[in-house]
Amino acid sequence: MKCSKEELLLYAVTDRSWLGDSTLYKQVEEALEGGATFIQLREKNLETEVFMEEAREIKELCKRYRVPFVINDSVEIALDVDADGVHVGQSDMEAGDVRRRLGEDKIIGVSAQTVEQALLAQEHGADYLGVGAVFPTGSKADATEVDMDTVKAICRAVDIPVIAIGGIGAGNVMELAGSGICGIAVISALFAQPDIKAAARDLKALTKKMVNVSPEESRNTCPAGGTAVSPQNKVYPGASRNTCPAGGSAVSPQNKV
């Protein structure tokens, strides 16, 4: 089983830090109702038996919505619950070993911060890459920030889909336009929100818009609150227009172009 770029558009990563009076099952269901296209179960502090019980329940939920479901890090749990696949980091099992354990029909995602890591993961059988952190994030204390030039270089270097992760939310997702990514992975931008369903719906719409911006268009992206000036000196408020007309320039509120 492999995943498409469309399935990676809005990739939701679980975190029980924001459960409150809710349950993880309920939160994931709300994310799916809002349009999440991929679910990763990432729970670092659960006993194995509890984790597996939760995994089985959420796997069935994802099956109902026809959304891929992967386990973070643990190949053993992914095998035990027959998840669609697993996502591993650079310090986890190498992608080739994961492929040998899981078989050819399962999804393998790999985190990457450099072109070299990305190429190696692809060579060893990864189906997609998670690249980041693209912005500062509180979800992972030791996250290494990856600049936009590196994100673009990774997308150019590999043939498999690439998603961005780390500090992404509704306020900055358009900054990723033109990078070559096919989707975003989010944690708090979904699960820390009072209305998870609405947050998912809004993020999905923004991400669809973002991935359809070409590299050429993204070079003319206006800063937040700035204005887009066309070659004919027509002015467009940056708040209502995300890209400048071809040949125009982006002017910030401080008149920076």
PDB file of C-alpha atoms in Angstrom:
ATOM      1  CA  MET A   1       0.000   0.000   0.000  1.00  0.00           C
ATOM      2  CA  LYS A   2       1.423   3.386  -1.016  1.00  0.00           C
ATOM      3  CA  CYS A   3       0.188   6.895  -0.353  1.00  0.00           C
ATOM      4  CA  SER A   4      -0.635   9.604  -2.855  1.00  0.00           C
ATOM      5  CA  LYS A   5       0.182  13.298  -2.637  1.00  0.00           C
ATOM      6  CA  GLU A   6      -3.516  13.986  -2.107  1.00  0.00           C
ATOM      7  CA  GLU A   7      -3.563  11.714   0.938  1.00  0.00           C
ATOM      8  CA  LEU A   8      -0.667  13.686   2.446  1.00  0.00           C
ATOM      9  CA  LEU A   9      -2.340  17.095   2.095  1.00  0.00           C
ATOM     10  CA  LEU A  10      -3.385  17.469   5.746  1.00  0.00           C
ATOM     11  CA  TYR A  11      -1.398  15.043   7.876  1.00  0.00           C
ATOM     12  CA  ALA A  12      -2.550  15.015  11.513  1.00  0.00           C
ATOM     13  CA  VAL A  13      -0.144  13.881  14.242  1.00  0.00           C
ATOM     14  CA  THR A  14      -1.756  13.027  17.572  1.00  0.00           C
ATOM     15  CA  ASP A  15      -0.731  14.415  20.949  1.00  0.00           C
ATOM     16  CA  ARG A  16      -2.774  13.792  24.081  1.00  0.00           C
ATOM     17  CA  SER A  17      -1.434  16.962  25.747  1.00  0.00           C
ATOM     18  CA  TRP A  18      -4.633  18.790  24.773  1.00  0.00           C
ATOM     19  CA  LEU A  19      -7.215  16.125  25.562  1.00  0.00           C
ATOM     20  CA  GLY A  20      -8.853  17.923  28.468  1.00  0.00           C
ATOM     21  CA  ASP A  21     -12.243  16.245  28.962  1.00  0.00           C
ATOM     22  CA  SER A  22     -12.160  14.704  25.484  1.00  0.00           C
ATOM     23  CA  THR A  23     -10.627  11.427  24.283  1.00  0.00           C
ATOM     24  CA  LEU A  24      -8.012  10.853  21.620  1.00  0.00           C
ATOM     25  CA  TYR A  25     -10.527   8.858  19.591  1.00  0.00           C
ATOM     26  CA  LYS A  26     -12.972  11.773  19.652  1.00  0.00           C
ATOM     27  CA  GLN A  27     -10.310  14.307  18.709  1.00  0.00           C
ATOM     28  CA  VAL A  28      -9.119  12.203  15.782  1.00  0.00           C
ATOM     29  CA  GLU A  29     -12.712  11.745  14.655  1.00  0.00           C
ATOM     30  CA  GLU A  30     -13.230  15.519  14.693  1.00  0.00           C
ATOM     31  CA  ALA A  31     -10.056  15.997  12.644  1.00  0.00           C
ATOM     32  CA  LEU A  32     -11.278  13.437  10.114  1.00  0.00           C
ATOM     33  CA  GLU A  33     -14.701  15.073   9.947  1.00  0.00           C
ATOM     34  CA  GLY A  34     -12.949  18.357   9.154  1.00  0.00           C
ATOM     35  CA  GLY A  35     -10.967  16.812   6.322  1.00  0.00           C
ATOM     36  CA  ALA A  36      -7.695  15.423   7.708  1.00  0.00           C
ATOM     37  CA  THR A  37      -6.266  13.147   5.017  1.00  0.00           C
ATOM     38  CA  PHE A  38      -3.694  11.138   7.004  1.00  0.00           C
ATOM     39  CA  ILE A  39      -3.331  10.183  10.681  1.00  0.00           C
ATOM     40  CA  GLN A  40      -0.151   9.387  12.591  1.00  0.00           C
ATOM     41  CA  LEU A  41      -0.519   7.986  16.104  1.00  0.00           C
ATOM     42  CA  ARG A  42       2.313   9.530  18.108  1.00  0.00           C
ATOM     43  CA  GLU A  43       2.070   8.860  21.821  1.00  0.00           C
ATOM     44  CA  LYS A  44       5.418   8.799  23.624  1.00  0.00           C
ATOM     45  CA  ASN A  45       4.277   8.160  27.182  1.00  0.00           C
ATOM     46  CA  LEU A  46       1.747   5.326  26.962  1.00  0.00           C
ATOM     47  CA  GLU A  47       2.227   1.773  28.164  1.00  0.00           C
ATOM     48  CA  THR A  48       2.488  -0.610  25.219  1.00  0.00           C
ATOM     49  CA  GLU A  49      -0.815  -2.386  25.903  1.00  0.00           C
ATOM     50  CA  VAL A  50      -2.718   0.897  26.212  1.00  0.00           C
ATOM     51  CA  PHE A  51      -1.028   2.210  23.074  1.00  0.00           C
ATOM     52  CA  MET A  52      -2.005  -0.896  21.119  1.00  0.00           C
ATOM     53  CA  GLU A  53      -5.618  -0.725  22.270  1.00  0.00           C
ATOM     54  CA  GLU A  54      -5.816   2.921  21.221  1.00  0.00           C
ATOM     55  CA  ALA A  55      -4.096   2.105  17.925  1.00  0.00           C
ATOM     56  CA  ARG A  56      -6.603  -0.602  17.050  1.00  0.00           C
ATOM     57  CA  GLU A  57      -9.554   1.699  17.746  1.00  0.00           C
ATOM     58  CA  ILE A  58      -8.155   4.609  15.736  1.00  0.00           C
ATOM     59  CA  LYS A  59      -7.129   2.299  12.900  1.00  0.00           C
ATOM     60  CA  GLU A  60     -10.757   1.217  12.519  1.00  0.00           C
ATOM     61  CA  LEU A  61     -11.859   4.854  12.633  1.00  0.00           C
ATOM     62  CA  CYS A  62      -9.408   5.767   9.865  1.00  0.00           C
ATOM     63  CA  LYS A  63     -10.558   2.787   7.825  1.00  0.00           C
ATOM     64  CA  ARG A  64     -14.111   4.109   8.035  1.00  0.00           C
ATOM     65  CA  TYR A  65     -12.944   7.447   6.612  1.00  0.00           C
ATOM     66  CA  ARG A  66     -10.621   5.732   4.106  1.00  0.00           C
ATOM     67  CA  VAL A  67      -7.637   7.632   5.473  1.00  0.00           C
ATOM     68  CA  PRO A  68      -4.152   6.096   5.898  1.00  0.00           C
ATOM     69  CA  PHE A  69      -3.104   5.351   9.476  1.00  0.00           C
ATOM     70  CA  VAL A  70       0.521   5.005  10.564  1.00  0.00           C
ATOM     71  CA  ILE A  71       2.323   4.490  13.855  1.00  0.00           C
ATOM     72  CA  ASN A  72       5.145   6.753  14.984  1.00  0.00           C
ATOM     73  CA  ASP A  73       8.488   4.963  15.525  1.00  0.00           C
ATOM     74  CA  SER A  74       7.300   1.477  16.530  1.00  0.00           C
ATOM     75  CA  VAL A  75       7.516  -1.133  13.782  1.00  0.00           C
ATOM     76  CA  GLU A  76       6.438  -3.808  16.262  1.00  0.00           C
ATOM     77  CA  ILE A  77       3.196  -2.057  17.169  1.00  0.00           C
ATOM     78  CA  ALA A  78       2.503  -1.262  13.517  1.00  0.00           C
ATOM     79  CA  LEU A  79       2.822  -4.971  12.750  1.00  0.00           C
ATOM     80  CA  ASP A  80       0.772  -6.071  15.756  1.00  0.00           C
ATOM     81  CA  VAL A  81      -2.191  -3.820  14.962  1.00  0.00           C
ATOM     82  CA  ASP A  82      -1.810  -4.131  11.171  1.00  0.00           C
ATOM     83  CA  ALA A  83      -1.490  -0.374  10.689  1.00  0.00           C
ATOM     84  CA  ASP A  84      -1.073   0.985   7.174  1.00  0.00           C
ATOM     85  CA  GLY A  85       2.540   1.770   7.970  1.00  0.00           C
ATOM     86  CA  VAL A  86       5.033   3.520  10.208  1.00  0.00           C
ATOM     87  CA  HIS A  87       6.856   6.841  10.390  1.00  0.00           C
ATOM     88  CA  VAL A  88      10.458   6.818  11.614  1.00  0.00           C
ATOM     89  CA  GLY A  89      12.970   9.505  12.506  1.00  0.00           C
ATOM     90  CA  GLN A  90      16.687   9.645  11.869  1.00  0.00           C
ATOM     91  CA  SER A  91      17.441   8.036  15.236  1.00  0.00           C
ATOM     92  CA  ASP A  92      14.966   5.178  14.708  1.00  0.00           C
ATOM     93  CA  MET A  93      15.221   2.029  12.596  1.00  0.00           C
ATOM     94  CA  GLU A  94      16.677   2.704   9.144  1.00  0.00           C
ATOM     95  CA  ALA A  95      14.115   2.705   6.316  1.00  0.00           C
ATOM     96  CA  GLY A  96      15.561  -0.361   4.589  1.00  0.00           C
ATOM     97  CA  ASP A  97      15.287  -2.407   7.788  1.00  0.00           C
ATOM     98  CA  VAL A  98      11.739  -1.131   8.287  1.00  0.00           C
ATOM     99  CA  ARG A  99      10.837  -2.200   4.758  1.00  0.00           C
ATOM    100  CA  ARG A 100      12.199  -5.685   5.348  1.00  0.00           C
ATOM    101  CA  ARG A 101      10.115  -5.968   8.528  1.00  0.00           C
ATOM    102  CA  LEU A 102       6.883  -4.504   7.168  1.00  0.00           C
ATOM    103  CA  GLY A 103       6.887  -5.805   3.611  1.00  0.00           C
ATOM    104  CA  GLU A 104       6.358  -4.038   0.308  1.00  0.00           C
ATOM    105  CA  ASP A 105       2.691  -3.120   0.737  1.00  0.00           C
ATOM    106  CA  LYS A 106       3.024  -0.894   3.820  1.00  0.00           C
ATOM    107  CA  ILE A 107       3.660   2.852   3.986  1.00  0.00           C
ATOM    108  CA  ILE A 108       7.007   4.059   5.321  1.00  0.00           C
ATOM    109  CA  GLY A 109       7.541   7.719   6.142  1.00  0.00           C
ATOM    110  CA  VAL A 110      10.926   9.096   7.168  1.00  0.00           C
ATOM    111  CA  SER A 111      11.893  12.395   8.796  1.00  0.00           C
ATOM    112  CA  ALA A 112      14.679  14.264   7.002  1.00  0.00           C
ATOM    113  CA  GLN A 113      16.543  17.514   7.567  1.00  0.00           C
ATOM    114  CA  THR A 114      19.090  17.374   4.735  1.00  0.00           C
ATOM    115  CA  VAL A 115      19.219  16.414   1.072  1.00  0.00           C
ATOM    116  CA  GLU A 116      21.571  13.555   1.935  1.00  0.00           C
ATOM    117  CA  GLN A 117      19.129  12.116   4.482  1.00  0.00           C
ATOM    118  CA  ALA A 118      16.278  12.497   2.007  1.00  0.00           C
ATOM    119  CA  LEU A 119      18.097  10.700  -0.805  1.00  0.00           C
ATOM    120  CA  LEU A 120      19.177   7.879   1.501  1.00  0.00           C
ATOM    121  CA  ALA A 121      15.629   7.414   2.794  1.00  0.00           C
ATOM    122  CA  GLN A 122      14.280   7.271  -0.756  1.00  0.00           C
ATOM    123  CA  GLU A 123      16.968   4.776  -1.773  1.00  0.00           C
ATOM    124  CA  HIS A 124      16.074   2.551   1.184  1.00  0.00           C
ATOM    125  CA  GLY A 125      12.376   2.417   0.398  1.00  0.00           C
ATOM    126  CA  ALA A 126      10.661   5.421   2.003  1.00  0.00           C
ATOM    127  CA  ASP A 127       7.279   6.305   0.481  1.00  0.00           C
ATOM    128  CA  TYR A 128       7.242   9.915   1.685  1.00  0.00           C
ATOM    129  CA  LEU A 129       9.393  12.345   3.681  1.00  0.00           C
ATOM    130  CA  GLY A 130       8.538  14.640   6.575  1.00  0.00           C
ATOM    131  CA  VAL A 131      10.856  17.666   6.481  1.00  0.00           C
ATOM    132  CA  GLY A 132      11.267  20.129   9.316  1.00  0.00           C
ATOM    133  CA  ALA A 133      10.950  21.816  11.620  1.00  0.00           C
ATOM    134  CA  VAL A 134      10.171  24.529   9.088  1.00  0.00           C
ATOM    135  CA  PHE A 135       9.141  26.967  11.843  1.00  0.00           C
ATOM    136  CA  PRO A 136       9.890  27.120  15.583  1.00  0.00           C
ATOM    137  CA  THR A 137       7.797  24.507  17.400  1.00  0.00           C
ATOM    138  CA  GLY A 138       6.918  23.642  20.967  1.00  0.00           C
ATOM    139  CA  SER A 139       5.793  20.105  20.114  1.00  0.00           C
ATOM    140  CA  LYS A 140       9.335  18.727  19.968  1.00  0.00           C
ATOM    141  CA  ALA A 141      11.954  20.265  22.244  1.00  0.00           C
ATOM    142  CA  ASP A 142      14.971  19.027  20.259  1.00  0.00           C
ATOM    143  CA  ALA A 143      13.605  19.828  16.800  1.00  0.00           C
ATOM    144  CA  THR A 144      16.158  21.100  14.284  1.00  0.00           C
ATOM    145  CA  GLU A 145      14.893  23.989  12.183  1.00  0.00           C
ATOM    146  CA  VAL A 146      15.188  23.512   8.414  1.00  0.00           C
ATOM    147  CA  ASP A 147      15.367  26.616   6.230  1.00  0.00           C
ATOM    148  CA  MET A 148      13.239  27.071   3.137  1.00  0.00           C
ATOM    149  CA  ASP A 149      16.148  26.689   0.723  1.00  0.00           C
ATOM    150  CA  THR A 150      16.796  23.216   2.149  1.00  0.00           C
ATOM    151  CA  VAL A 151      13.115  22.282   1.908  1.00  0.00           C
ATOM    152  CA  LYS A 152      13.113  23.288  -1.763  1.00  0.00           C
ATOM    153  CA  ALA A 153      16.375  21.426  -2.407  1.00  0.00           C
ATOM    154  CA  ILE A 154      14.959  18.244  -0.865  1.00  0.00           C
ATOM    155  CA  CYS A 155      11.794  18.497  -2.957  1.00  0.00           C
ATOM    156  CA  ARG A 156      13.883  18.889  -6.108  1.00  0.00           C
ATOM    157  CA  ALA A 157      16.212  16.013  -5.194  1.00  0.00           C
ATOM    158  CA  VAL A 158      13.673  13.247  -4.547  1.00  0.00           C
ATOM    159  CA  ASP A 159      10.854  11.649  -6.507  1.00  0.00           C
ATOM    160  CA  ILE A 160       8.709  10.719  -3.502  1.00  0.00           C
ATOM    161  CA  PRO A 161       6.208  13.114  -1.869  1.00  0.00           C
ATOM    162  CA  VAL A 162       7.467  15.584   0.737  1.00  0.00           C
ATOM    163  CA  ILE A 163       5.455  17.153   3.544  1.00  0.00           C
ATOM    164  CA  ALA A 164       6.553  19.923   5.886  1.00  0.00           C
ATOM    165  CA  ILE A 165       6.282  19.734   9.660  1.00  0.00           C
ATOM    166  CA  GLY A 166       7.044  21.954  12.613  1.00  0.00           C
ATOM    167  CA  GLY A 167       5.280  25.053  13.869  1.00  0.00           C
ATOM    168  CA  ILE A 168       2.847  25.182  10.950  1.00  0.00           C
ATOM    169  CA  GLY A 169      -0.541  26.823  11.405  1.00  0.00           C
ATOM    170  CA  ALA A 170      -3.148  28.866   9.597  1.00  0.00           C
ATOM    171  CA  GLY A 171      -1.080  32.025  10.048  1.00  0.00           C
ATOM    172  CA  ASN A 172       2.039  30.826   8.257  1.00  0.00           C
ATOM    173  CA  VAL A 173       1.086  27.964   5.928  1.00  0.00           C
ATOM    174  CA  MET A 174       1.115  30.245   2.868  1.00  0.00           C
ATOM    175  CA  GLU A 175       4.792  30.989   3.540  1.00  0.00           C
ATOM    176  CA  LEU A 176       5.467  27.449   2.283  1.00  0.00           C
ATOM    177  CA  ALA A 177       4.011  28.212  -1.153  1.00  0.00           C
ATOM    178  CA  GLY A 178       6.294  27.304  -4.034  1.00  0.00           C
ATOM    179  CA  SER A 179       8.524  25.053  -1.923  1.00  0.00           C
ATOM    180  CA  GLY A 180       7.490  21.852  -3.690  1.00  0.00           C
ATOM    181  CA  ILE A 181       5.849  20.172  -0.699  1.00  0.00           C
ATOM    182  CA  CYS A 182       2.551  18.366  -1.223  1.00  0.00           C
ATOM    183  CA  GLY A 183       1.130  18.835   2.275  1.00  0.00           C
ATOM    184  CA  ILE A 184       1.661  19.751   5.905  1.00  0.00           C
ATOM    185  CA  ALA A 185       1.896  17.767   9.117  1.00  0.00           C
ATOM    186  CA  VAL A 186       0.335  19.468  12.123  1.00  0.00           C
ATOM    187  CA  ILE A 187      -0.149  18.767  15.806  1.00  0.00           C
ATOM    188  CA  SER A 188      -1.213  21.752  17.923  1.00  0.00           C
ATOM    189  CA  ALA A 189      -2.675  23.600  14.919  1.00  0.00           C
ATOM    190  CA  LEU A 190      -5.381  20.932  15.064  1.00  0.00           C
ATOM    191  CA  PHE A 191      -5.507  19.245  18.427  1.00  0.00           C
ATOM    192  CA  ALA A 192      -4.931  22.325  20.600  1.00  0.00           C
ATOM    193  CA  GLN A 193      -7.830  24.162  18.951  1.00  0.00           C
ATOM    194  CA  PRO A 194     -11.248  24.541  20.602  1.00  0.00           C
ATOM    195  CA  ASP A 195     -12.978  23.448  17.380  1.00  0.00           C
ATOM    196  CA  ILE A 196     -10.822  20.732  15.807  1.00  0.00           C
ATOM    197  CA  LYS A 197     -13.225  20.089  12.946  1.00  0.00           C
ATOM    198  CA  ALA A 198     -13.270  23.752  11.917  1.00  0.00           C
ATOM    199  CA  ALA A 199      -9.494  24.018  12.289  1.00  0.00           C
ATOM    200  CA  ALA A 200      -9.028  21.004  10.011  1.00  0.00           C
ATOM    201  CA  ARG A 201     -11.432  22.397   7.439  1.00  0.00           C
ATOM    202  CA  ASP A 202      -9.672  25.775   7.364  1.00  0.00           C
ATOM    203  CA  LEU A 203      -6.169  24.293   7.282  1.00  0.00           C
ATOM    204  CA  LYS A 204      -7.087  21.944   4.465  1.00  0.00           C
ATOM    205  CA  ALA A 205      -8.436  24.805   2.365  1.00  0.00           C
ATOM    206  CA  LEU A 206      -5.320  26.897   2.977  1.00  0.00           C
ATOM    207  CA  THR A 207      -3.016  23.980   2.231  1.00  0.00           C
ATOM    208  CA  LYS A 208      -4.796  23.242  -1.045  1.00  0.00           C
ATOM    209  CA  LYS A 209      -4.264  26.866  -1.986  1.00  0.00           C
ATOM    210  CA  MET A 210      -0.611  26.757  -0.888  1.00  0.00           C
ATOM    211  CA  VAL A 211       0.397  23.646  -2.842  1.00  0.00           C
ATOM    212  CA  ASN A 212      -1.119  25.071  -6.025  1.00  0.00           C
ATOM    213  CA  VAL A 213       1.110  28.161  -5.972  1.00  0.00           C
ATOM    214  CA  SER A 214       3.970  27.756  -8.437  1.00  0.00           C
ATOM    215  CA  PRO A 215       7.574  28.680  -7.531  1.00  0.00           C
ATOM    216  CA  GLU A 216       7.316  31.675  -9.884  1.00  0.00           C
ATOM    217  CA  GLU A 217       4.162  32.949  -8.187  1.00  0.00           C
ATOM    218  CA  SER A 218       5.638  32.389  -4.724  1.00  0.00           C
ATOM    219  CA  ARG A 219       8.513  34.774  -5.465  1.00  0.00           C
ATOM    220  CA  ASN A 220       5.921  37.536  -5.600  1.00  0.00           C
ATOM    221  CA  THR A 221       4.142  36.556  -2.379  1.00  0.00           C
ATOM    222  CA  CYS A 222       3.132  39.588  -0.373  1.00  0.00           C
ATOM    223  CA  PRO A 223       4.110  39.970   3.289  1.00  0.00           C
ATOM    224  CA  ALA A 224       1.178  39.853   5.695  1.00  0.00           C
ATOM    225  CA  GLY A 225      -0.581  43.194   5.613  1.00  0.00           C
ATOM    226  CA  GLY A 226       1.461  44.385   2.633  1.00  0.00           C
ATOM    227  CA  THR A 227       0.335  45.321  -0.848  1.00  0.00           C
ATOM    228  CA  ALA A 228       0.819  43.825  -4.278  1.00  0.00           C
ATOM    229  CA  VAL A 229       1.782  46.330  -6.953  1.00  0.00           C
ATOM    230  CA  SER A 230       1.314  45.328 -10.588  1.00  0.00           C
ATOM    231  CA  PRO A 231       3.426  46.624 -13.494  1.00  0.00           C
ATOM    232  CA  GLN A 232       0.548  49.008 -14.223  1.00  0.00           C
ATOM    233  CA  ASN A 233       0.811  50.333 -10.624  1.00  0.00           C
ATOM    234  CA  LYS A 234      -2.465  48.753  -9.594  1.00  0.00           C
ATOM    235  CA  VAL A 235      -2.382  48.074  -5.862  1.00  0.00           C
ATOM    236  CA  TYR A 236      -3.845  44.974  -4.184  1.00  0.00           C
ATOM    237  CA  PRO A 237      -4.078  44.642  -0.380  1.00  0.00           C
ATOM    238  CA  GLY A 238      -1.879  41.773   0.825  1.00  0.00           C
ATOM    239  CA  ALA A 239      -4.553  40.692   3.277  1.00  0.00           C
ATOM    240  CA  SER A 240      -6.924  39.822   0.460  1.00  0.00           C
ATOM    241  CA  ARG A 241      -4.465  38.686  -2.226  1.00  0.00           C
ATOM    242  CA  ASN A 242      -1.721  36.139  -1.530  1.00  0.00           C
ATOM    243  CA  THR A 243       0.373  36.652  -4.663  1.00  0.00           C
ATOM    244  CA  CYS A 244       1.364  39.662  -6.720  1.00  0.00           C
ATOM    245  CA  PRO A 245       0.452  40.017 -10.380  1.00  0.00           C
ATOM    246  CA  ALA A 246       3.123  38.654 -12.715  1.00  0.00           C
ATOM    247  CA  GLY A 247       5.907  41.213 -13.021  1.00  0.00           C
ATOM    248  CA  GLY A 248       4.738  43.146  -9.974  1.00  0.00           C
ATOM    249  CA  SER A 249       6.378  43.508  -6.586  1.00  0.00           C
ATOM    250  CA  ALA A 250       5.411  42.794  -2.992  1.00  0.00           C
ATOM    251  CA  VAL A 251       5.443  45.777  -0.650  1.00  0.00           C
ATOM    252  CA  SER A 252       5.292  45.260   3.119  1.00  0.00           C
ATOM    253  CA  PRO A 253       3.522  47.583   5.581  1.00  0.00           C
ATOM    254  CA  GLN A 254       6.979  49.159   6.162  1.00  0.00           C
ATOM    255  CA  ASN A 255       7.343  49.718   2.386  1.00  0.00           C
ATOM    256  CA  LYS A 256       9.909  46.927   2.054  1.00  0.00           C
ATOM    257  CA  VAL A 257       9.771  45.332  -1.370  1.00  0.00           C
TER     258      VAL A 257
END
